[in-house]
């Protein structure tokens, strides 16, 4: 039940278990707030960008379970990374406008359905470093003509997906 205000450049959330908490980042325009999560379990939490600048979130370890990353609906370039040991379980990532990137490390895995909304506009990139989404399912919405999804060594564009390309473990809803 923590309420954390991330007012500086870096905010680290560490511990065994963090549950039902909110991390509010408030970067100034032109600045980036970096939120780093190193927990065993990060459950039912929200990381939100309430500022005018960009948000960078690094989930370094543990289970990111039933949690939300809300970058806000402003035009800014946000970055979300799930490192190799992270397990993403039934979570939501809303990126809003801007040129956003979401990166899942080679050992990152999924359980259940995780939703990823790329927002309106921008040139967004989703990178899954492994050759396939392991475990659950990743549902991508608002995928537009400028966006790309890279799985392993293969990159998929709007046109590829519109023409029927399938990505194992990933469901894409075009914008």
JSON list of C-alpha atoms in Angstrom, two decimals:
[
{"chain": "A", "resi": 1, "resn": "UNK", "atom": "CA", "xyz": [0.00, 0.00, 0.00]},
{"chain": "A", "resi": 2, "resn": "UNK", "atom": "CA", "xyz": [2.88, 2.41, -0.65]},
{"chain": "A", "resi": 3, "resn": "UNK", "atom": "CA", "xyz": [2.48, 5.75, -2.43]},
{"chain": "A", "resi": 4, "resn": "UNK", "atom": "CA", "xyz": [5.83, 6.66, -4.00]},
{"chain": "A", "resi": 5, "resn": "UNK", "atom": "CA", "xyz": [6.50, 10.00, -5.69]},
{"chain": "A", "resi": 6, "resn": "UNK", "atom": "CA", "xyz": [9.39, 9.76, -8.14]},
{"chain": "A", "resi": 7, "resn": "UNK", "atom": "CA", "xyz": [10.58, 13.35, -8.43]},
{"chain": "A", "resi": 8, "resn": "UNK", "atom": "CA", "xyz": [14.26, 12.82, -9.24]},
{"chain": "A", "resi": 9, "resn": "UNK", "atom": "CA", "xyz": [15.98, 11.22, -12.20]},
{"chain": "A", "resi": 10, "resn": "UNK", "atom": "CA", "xyz": [16.12, 7.69, -10.71]},
{"chain": "A", "resi": 11, "resn": "UNK", "atom": "CA", "xyz": [13.73, 5.89, -8.40]},
{"chain": "A", "resi": 12, "resn": "UNK", "atom": "CA", "xyz": [14.51, 2.34, -7.29]},
{"chain": "A", "resi": 13, "resn": "UNK", "atom": "CA", "xyz": [11.80, 0.07, -5.91]},
{"chain": "A", "resi": 14, "resn": "UNK", "atom": "CA", "xyz": [13.48, -2.88, -4.24]},
{"chain": "A", "resi": 15, "resn": "UNK", "atom": "CA", "xyz": [12.37, -5.55, -1.84]},
{"chain": "A", "resi": 16, "resn": "UNK", "atom": "CA", "xyz": [10.97, -9.01, -1.55]},
{"chain": "A", "resi": 17, "resn": "UNK", "atom": "CA", "xyz": [7.32, -8.18, -2.26]},
{"chain": "A", "resi": 18, "resn": "UNK", "atom": "CA", "xyz": [5.65, -4.90, -3.22]},
{"chain": "A", "resi": 19, "resn": "UNK", "atom": "CA", "xyz": [1.87, -5.05, -3.46]},
{"chain": "A", "resi": 20, "resn": "UNK", "atom": "CA", "xyz": [-1.05, -2.64, -4.06]},
{"chain": "A", "resi": 21, "resn": "UNK", "atom": "CA", "xyz": [1.21, 0.40, -4.41]},
{"chain": "A", "resi": 22, "resn": "UNK", "atom": "CA", "xyz": [1.54, 3.36, -6.77]},
{"chain": "A", "resi": 23, "resn": "UNK", "atom": "CA", "xyz": [4.72, 4.89, -8.15]},
{"chain": "A", "resi": 24, "resn": "UNK", "atom": "CA", "xyz": [4.03, 8.36, -9.59]},
{"chain": "A", "resi": 25, "resn": "UNK", "atom": "CA", "xyz": [6.81, 9.77, -11.76]},
{"chain": "A", "resi": 26, "resn": "UNK", "atom": "CA", "xyz": [6.75, 13.52, -12.40]},
{"chain": "A", "resi": 27, "resn": "UNK", "atom": "CA", "xyz": [9.53, 14.33, -14.88]},
{"chain": "A", "resi": 28, "resn": "UNK", "atom": "CA", "xyz": [9.82, 17.91, -16.10]},
{"chain": "A", "resi": 29, "resn": "UNK", "atom": "CA", "xyz": [9.44, 18.63, -19.81]},
{"chain": "A", "resi": 30, "resn": "UNK", "atom": "CA", "xyz": [12.56, 17.46, -21.64]},
{"chain": "A", "resi": 31, "resn": "UNK", "atom": "CA", "xyz": [13.59, 15.23, -18.70]},
{"chain": "A", "resi": 32, "resn": "UNK", "atom": "CA", "xyz": [13.20, 11.45, -18.20]},
{"chain": "A", "resi": 33, "resn": "UNK", "atom": "CA", "xyz": [12.21, 9.72, -14.96]},
{"chain": "A", "resi": 34, "resn": "UNK", "atom": "CA", "xyz": [13.81, 6.29, -14.59]},
{"chain": "A", "resi": 35, "resn": "UNK", "atom": "CA", "xyz": [11.93, 3.81, -12.38]},
{"chain": "A", "resi": 36, "resn": "UNK", "atom": "CA", "xyz": [13.82, 0.58, -11.60]},
{"chain": "A", "resi": 37, "resn": "UNK", "atom": "CA", "xyz": [12.01, -2.39, -10.05]},
{"chain": "A", "resi": 38, "resn": "UNK", "atom": "CA", "xyz": [14.04, -5.13, -8.37]},
{"chain": "A", "resi": 39, "resn": "UNK", "atom": "CA", "xyz": [11.62, -7.28, -6.37]},
{"chain": "A", "resi": 40, "resn": "UNK", "atom": "CA", "xyz": [10.70, -10.91, -6.05]},
{"chain": "A", "resi": 41, "resn": "UNK", "atom": "CA", "xyz": [7.02, -10.07, -6.62]},
{"chain": "A", "resi": 42, "resn": "UNK", "atom": "CA", "xyz": [5.56, -6.76, -7.86]},
{"chain": "A", "resi": 43, "resn": "UNK", "atom": "CA", "xyz": [1.78, -7.36, -7.68]},
{"chain": "A", "resi": 44, "resn": "UNK", "atom": "CA", "xyz": [-1.28, -5.14, -8.25]},
{"chain": "A", "resi": 45, "resn": "UNK", "atom": "CA", "xyz": [0.83, -2.00, -8.59]},
{"chain": "A", "resi": 46, "resn": "UNK", "atom": "CA", "xyz": [0.77, 0.99, -10.90]},
{"chain": "A", "resi": 47, "resn": "UNK", "atom": "CA", "xyz": [3.71, 2.93, -12.31]},
{"chain": "A", "resi": 48, "resn": "UNK", "atom": "CA", "xyz": [2.34, 6.17, -13.76]},
{"chain": "A", "resi": 49, "resn": "UNK", "atom": "CA", "xyz": [3.83, 9.16, -15.51]},
{"chain": "A", "resi": 50, "resn": "UNK", "atom": "CA", "xyz": [2.14, 12.25, -14.08]},
{"chain": "A", "resi": 51, "resn": "UNK", "atom": "CA", "xyz": [4.76, 14.69, -15.39]},
{"chain": "A", "resi": 52, "resn": "UNK", "atom": "CA", "xyz": [5.48, 16.38, -18.70]},
{"chain": "A", "resi": 53, "resn": "UNK", "atom": "CA", "xyz": [8.67, 14.47, -19.50]},
{"chain": "A", "resi": 54, "resn": "UNK", "atom": "CA", "xyz": [9.35, 10.88, -20.59]},
{"chain": "A", "resi": 55, "resn": "UNK", "atom": "CA", "xyz": [9.19, 7.69, -18.53]},
{"chain": "A", "resi": 56, "resn": "UNK", "atom": "CA", "xyz": [11.75, 4.88, -18.50]},
{"chain": "A", "resi": 57, "resn": "UNK", "atom": "CA", "xyz": [10.82, 1.73, -16.58]},
{"chain": "A", "resi": 58, "resn": "UNK", "atom": "CA", "xyz": [13.22, -1.16, -15.99]},
{"chain": "A", "resi": 59, "resn": "UNK", "atom": "CA", "xyz": [11.79, -4.36, -14.50]},
{"chain": "A", "resi": 60, "resn": "UNK", "atom": "CA", "xyz": [15.06, -6.07, -13.61]},
{"chain": "A", "resi": 61, "resn": "UNK", "atom": "CA", "xyz": [13.94, -9.10, -11.58]},
{"chain": "A", "resi": 62, "resn": "UNK", "atom": "CA", "xyz": [10.97, -11.06, -10.31]},
{"chain": "A", "resi": 63, "resn": "UNK", "atom": "CA", "xyz": [7.32, -11.35, -11.21]},
{"chain": "A", "resi": 64, "resn": "UNK", "atom": "CA", "xyz": [5.53, -8.30, -12.62]},
{"chain": "A", "resi": 65, "resn": "UNK", "atom": "CA", "xyz": [2.04, -9.53, -11.75]},
{"chain": "A", "resi": 66, "resn": "UNK", "atom": "CA", "xyz": [-1.35, -7.90, -12.48]},
{"chain": "A", "resi": 67, "resn": "UNK", "atom": "CA", "xyz": [0.37, -4.53, -12.56]},
{"chain": "A", "resi": 68, "resn": "UNK", "atom": "CA", "xyz": [0.12, -1.51, -14.85]},
{"chain": "A", "resi": 69, "resn": "UNK", "atom": "CA", "xyz": [2.58, 0.85, -16.49]},
{"chain": "A", "resi": 70, "resn": "UNK", "atom": "CA", "xyz": [0.74, 4.00, -17.59]},
{"chain": "A", "resi": 71, "resn": "UNK", "atom": "CA", "xyz": [2.99, 6.39, -19.50]},
{"chain": "A", "resi": 72, "resn": "UNK", "atom": "CA", "xyz": [0.18, 8.92, -19.93]},
{"chain": "A", "resi": 73, "resn": "UNK", "atom": "CA", "xyz": [-1.39, 10.11, -23.15]},
{"chain": "A", "resi": 74, "resn": "UNK", "atom": "CA", "xyz": [1.06, 12.87, -23.99]},
{"chain": "A", "resi": 75, "resn": "UNK", "atom": "CA", "xyz": [3.52, 12.95, -26.89]},
{"chain": "A", "resi": 76, "resn": "UNK", "atom": "CA", "xyz": [6.81, 11.77, -25.40]},
{"chain": "A", "resi": 77, "resn": "UNK", "atom": "CA", "xyz": [9.23, 8.94, -26.05]},
{"chain": "A", "resi": 78, "resn": "UNK", "atom": "CA", "xyz": [8.86, 6.31, -23.32]},
{"chain": "A", "resi": 79, "resn": "UNK", "atom": "CA", "xyz": [10.92, 3.16, -22.77]},
{"chain": "A", "resi": 80, "resn": "UNK", "atom": "CA", "xyz": [9.93, 0.00, -20.89]},
{"chain": "A", "resi": 81, "resn": "UNK", "atom": "CA", "xyz": [12.36, -2.90, -20.40]},
{"chain": "A", "resi": 82, "resn": "UNK", "atom": "CA", "xyz": [11.75, -6.31, -18.91]},
{"chain": "A", "resi": 83, "resn": "UNK", "atom": "CA", "xyz": [15.14, -7.87, -18.23]},
{"chain": "A", "resi": 84, "resn": "UNK", "atom": "CA", "xyz": [15.99, -11.55, -18.72]},
{"chain": "A", "resi": 85, "resn": "UNK", "atom": "CA", "xyz": [14.77, -12.84, -15.36]},
{"chain": "A", "resi": 86, "resn": "UNK", "atom": "CA", "xyz": [11.46, -10.95, -15.39]},
{"chain": "A", "resi": 87, "resn": "UNK", "atom": "CA", "xyz": [8.16, -12.83, -15.61]},
{"chain": "A", "resi": 88, "resn": "UNK", "atom": "CA", "xyz": [5.21, -10.78, -16.91]},
{"chain": "A", "resi": 89, "resn": "UNK", "atom": "CA", "xyz": [1.88, -12.05, -15.58]},
{"chain": "A", "resi": 90, "resn": "UNK", "atom": "CA", "xyz": [-1.51, -10.65, -16.68]},
{"chain": "A", "resi": 91, "resn": "UNK", "atom": "CA", "xyz": [-0.32, -7.05, -16.78]},
{"chain": "A", "resi": 92, "resn": "UNK", "atom": "CA", "xyz": [-1.09, -3.89, -18.77]},
{"chain": "A", "resi": 93, "resn": "UNK", "atom": "CA", "xyz": [1.25, -1.43, -20.47]},
{"chain": "A", "resi": 94, "resn": "UNK", "atom": "CA", "xyz": [-0.25, 1.80, -21.87]},
{"chain": "A", "resi": 95, "resn": "UNK", "atom": "CA", "xyz": [2.25, 3.97, -23.70]},
{"chain": "A", "resi": 96, "resn": "UNK", "atom": "CA", "xyz": [0.26, 6.84, -25.22]},
{"chain": "A", "resi": 97, "resn": "UNK", "atom": "CA", "xyz": [1.55, 9.12, -27.96]},
{"chain": "A", "resi": 98, "resn": "UNK", "atom": "CA", "xyz": [5.20, 9.41, -28.95]},
{"chain": "A", "resi": 99, "resn": "UNK", "atom": "CA", "xyz": [7.95, 7.12, -30.23]},
{"chain": "A", "resi": 100, "resn": "UNK", "atom": "CA", "xyz": [7.86, 4.40, -27.59]},
{"chain": "A", "resi": 101, "resn": "UNK", "atom": "CA", "xyz": [9.88, 1.21, -27.13]},
{"chain": "A", "resi": 102, "resn": "UNK", "atom": "CA", "xyz": [9.10, -1.93, -25.15]},
{"chain": "A", "resi": 103, "resn": "UNK", "atom": "CA", "xyz": [11.86, -4.51, -24.84]},
{"chain": "A", "resi": 104, "resn": "UNK", "atom": "CA", "xyz": [11.54, -8.04, -23.43]},
{"chain": "A", "resi": 105, "resn": "UNK", "atom": "CA", "xyz": [14.91, -9.67, -22.65]},
{"chain": "A", "resi": 106, "resn": "UNK", "atom": "CA", "xyz": [15.92, -13.06, -23.99]},
{"chain": "A", "resi": 107, "resn": "UNK", "atom": "CA", "xyz": [14.84, -14.88, -20.81]},
{"chain": "A", "resi": 108, "resn": "UNK", "atom": "CA", "xyz": [11.72, -12.82, -20.05]},
{"chain": "A", "resi": 109, "resn": "UNK", "atom": "CA", "xyz": [8.56, -14.93, -19.97]},
{"chain": "A", "resi": 110, "resn": "UNK", "atom": "CA", "xyz": [4.80, -14.48, -19.87]},
{"chain": "A", "resi": 111, "resn": "UNK", "atom": "CA", "xyz": [1.92, -16.11, -18.03]},
{"chain": "A", "resi": 112, "resn": "UNK", "atom": "CA", "xyz": [-1.68, -15.35, -18.94]},
{"chain": "A", "resi": 113, "resn": "UNK", "atom": "CA", "xyz": [-2.59, -12.43, -21.21]},
{"chain": "A", "resi": 114, "resn": "UNK", "atom": "CA", "xyz": [-0.59, -9.19, -21.06]},
{"chain": "A", "resi": 115, "resn": "UNK", "atom": "CA", "xyz": [-1.97, -6.15, -22.90]},
{"chain": "A", "resi": 116, "resn": "UNK", "atom": "CA", "xyz": [0.25, -3.59, -24.58]},
{"chain": "A", "resi": 117, "resn": "UNK", "atom": "CA", "xyz": [-1.39, -0.42, -25.99]},
{"chain": "A", "resi": 118, "resn": "UNK", "atom": "CA", "xyz": [0.99, 1.56, -28.19]},
{"chain": "A", "resi": 119, "resn": "UNK", "atom": "CA", "xyz": [-1.26, 4.63, -28.25]},
{"chain": "A", "resi": 120, "resn": "UNK", "atom": "CA", "xyz": [-2.10, 6.94, -31.11]},
{"chain": "A", "resi": 121, "resn": "UNK", "atom": "CA", "xyz": [0.64, 8.08, -33.44]},
{"chain": "A", "resi": 122, "resn": "UNK", "atom": "CA", "xyz": [4.36, 7.78, -33.01]},
{"chain": "A", "resi": 123, "resn": "UNK", "atom": "CA", "xyz": [6.86, 5.28, -34.33]},
{"chain": "A", "resi": 124, "resn": "UNK", "atom": "CA", "xyz": [6.76, 2.49, -31.74]},
{"chain": "A", "resi": 125, "resn": "UNK", "atom": "CA", "xyz": [8.89, -0.62, -31.43]},
{"chain": "A", "resi": 126, "resn": "UNK", "atom": "CA", "xyz": [8.32, -3.87, -29.56]},
{"chain": "A", "resi": 127, "resn": "UNK", "atom": "CA", "xyz": [11.40, -6.05, -29.24]},
{"chain": "A", "resi": 128, "resn": "UNK", "atom": "CA", "xyz": [11.26, -9.63, -27.96]},
{"chain": "A", "resi": 129, "resn": "UNK", "atom": "CA", "xyz": [14.89, -10.74, -27.80]},
{"chain": "A", "resi": 130, "resn": "UNK", "atom": "CA", "xyz": [13.94, -14.44, -27.61]},
{"chain": "A", "resi": 131, "resn": "UNK", "atom": "CA", "xyz": [12.90, -16.32, -30.74]},
{"chain": "A", "resi": 132, "resn": "UNK", "atom": "CA", "xyz": [9.31, -16.54, -29.46]},
{"chain": "A", "resi": 133, "resn": "UNK", "atom": "CA", "xyz": [7.05, -15.25, -26.69]},
{"chain": "A", "resi": 134, "resn": "UNK", "atom": "CA", "xyz": [7.50, -17.83, -23.92]},
{"chain": "A", "resi": 135, "resn": "UNK", "atom": "CA", "xyz": [4.54, -18.88, -21.80]},
{"chain": "A", "resi": 136, "resn": "UNK", "atom": "CA", "xyz": [1.42, -16.71, -22.09]},
{"chain": "A", "resi": 137, "resn": "UNK", "atom": "CA", "xyz": [0.16, -14.29, -24.69]},
{"chain": "A", "resi": 138, "resn": "UNK", "atom": "CA", "xyz": [0.99, -10.70, -25.58]},
{"chain": "A", "resi": 139, "resn": "UNK", "atom": "CA", "xyz": [-1.90, -8.67, -27.03]},
{"chain": "A", "resi": 140, "resn": "UNK", "atom": "CA", "xyz": [-0.80, -5.51, -28.87]},
{"chain": "A", "resi": 141, "resn": "UNK", "atom": "CA", "xyz": [-3.35, -2.78, -29.66]},
{"chain": "A", "resi": 142, "resn": "UNK", "atom": "CA", "xyz": [-3.09, 0.47, -31.64]},
{"chain": "A", "resi": 143, "resn": "UNK", "atom": "CA", "xyz": [-0.43, -1.01, -33.94]},
{"chain": "A", "resi": 144, "resn": "UNK", "atom": "CA", "xyz": [-0.01, 1.55, -36.74]},
{"chain": "A", "resi": 145, "resn": "UNK", "atom": "CA", "xyz": [1.82, 1.82, -40.06]},
{"chain": "A", "resi": 146, "resn": "UNK", "atom": "CA", "xyz": [5.01, 3.17, -38.47]},
{"chain": "A", "resi": 147, "resn": "UNK", "atom": "CA", "xyz": [5.30, 0.52, -35.74]},
{"chain": "A", "resi": 148, "resn": "UNK", "atom": "CA", "xyz": [7.40, -2.66, -35.71]},
{"chain": "A", "resi": 149, "resn": "UNK", "atom": "CA", "xyz": [7.55, -5.89, -33.72]},
{"chain": "A", "resi": 150, "resn": "UNK", "atom": "CA", "xyz": [10.85, -7.76, -33.62]},
{"chain": "A", "resi": 151, "resn": "UNK", "atom": "CA", "xyz": [10.92, -11.34, -32.36]},
{"chain": "A", "resi": 152, "resn": "UNK", "atom": "CA", "xyz": [14.40, -12.83, -32.31]},
{"chain": "A", "resi": 153, "resn": "UNK", "atom": "CA", "xyz": [15.93, -11.88, -35.64]},
{"chain": "A", "resi": 154, "resn": "UNK", "atom": "CA", "xyz": [12.63, -11.33, -37.51]},
{"chain": "A", "resi": 155, "resn": "UNK", "atom": "CA", "xyz": [10.94, -7.91, -37.76]},
{"chain": "A", "resi": 156, "resn": "UNK", "atom": "CA", "xyz": [7.26, -7.50, -38.59]},
{"chain": "A", "resi": 157, "resn": "UNK", "atom": "CA", "xyz": [5.65, -4.32, -39.92]},
{"chain": "A", "resi": 158, "resn": "UNK", "atom": "CA", "xyz": [2.04, -3.16, -40.19]},
{"chain": "A", "resi": 159, "resn": "UNK", "atom": "CA", "xyz": [1.95, -4.40, -43.80]},
{"chain": "A", "resi": 160, "resn": "UNK", "atom": "CA", "xyz": [3.29, -7.85, -42.82]},
{"chain": "A", "resi": 161, "resn": "UNK", "atom": "CA", "xyz": [0.63, -8.30, -40.17]},
{"chain": "A", "resi": 162, "resn": "UNK", "atom": "CA", "xyz": [-2.13, -6.86, -42.38]},
{"chain": "A", "resi": 163, "resn": "UNK", "atom": "CA", "xyz": [-1.15, -9.41, -45.04]},
{"chain": "A", "resi": 164, "resn": "UNK", "atom": "CA", "xyz": [-1.55, -12.29, -42.59]},
{"chain": "A", "resi": 165, "resn": "UNK", "atom": "CA", "xyz": [1.84, -12.74, -40.94]},
{"chain": "A", "resi": 166, "resn": "UNK", "atom": "CA", "xyz": [1.46, -14.53, -37.62]},
{"chain": "A", "resi": 167, "resn": "UNK", "atom": "CA", "xyz": [3.72, -14.14, -34.64]},
{"chain": "A", "resi": 168, "resn": "UNK", "atom": "CA", "xyz": [3.52, -17.08, -32.21]},
{"chain": "A", "resi": 169, "resn": "UNK", "atom": "CA", "xyz": [2.24, -15.93, -28.81]},
{"chain": "A", "resi": 170, "resn": "UNK", "atom": "CA", "xyz": [1.46, -12.39, -30.05]},
{"chain": "A", "resi": 171, "resn": "UNK", "atom": "CA", "xyz": [-1.96, -11.12, -31.09]},
{"chain": "A", "resi": 172, "resn": "UNK", "atom": "CA", "xyz": [-1.96, -7.76, -32.88]},
{"chain": "A", "resi": 173, "resn": "UNK", "atom": "CA", "xyz": [-4.89, -5.39, -33.30]},
{"chain": "A", "resi": 174, "resn": "UNK", "atom": "CA", "xyz": [-4.18, -2.87, -36.04]},
{"chain": "A", "resi": 175, "resn": "UNK", "atom": "CA", "xyz": [-4.90, 0.84, -35.50]}
]
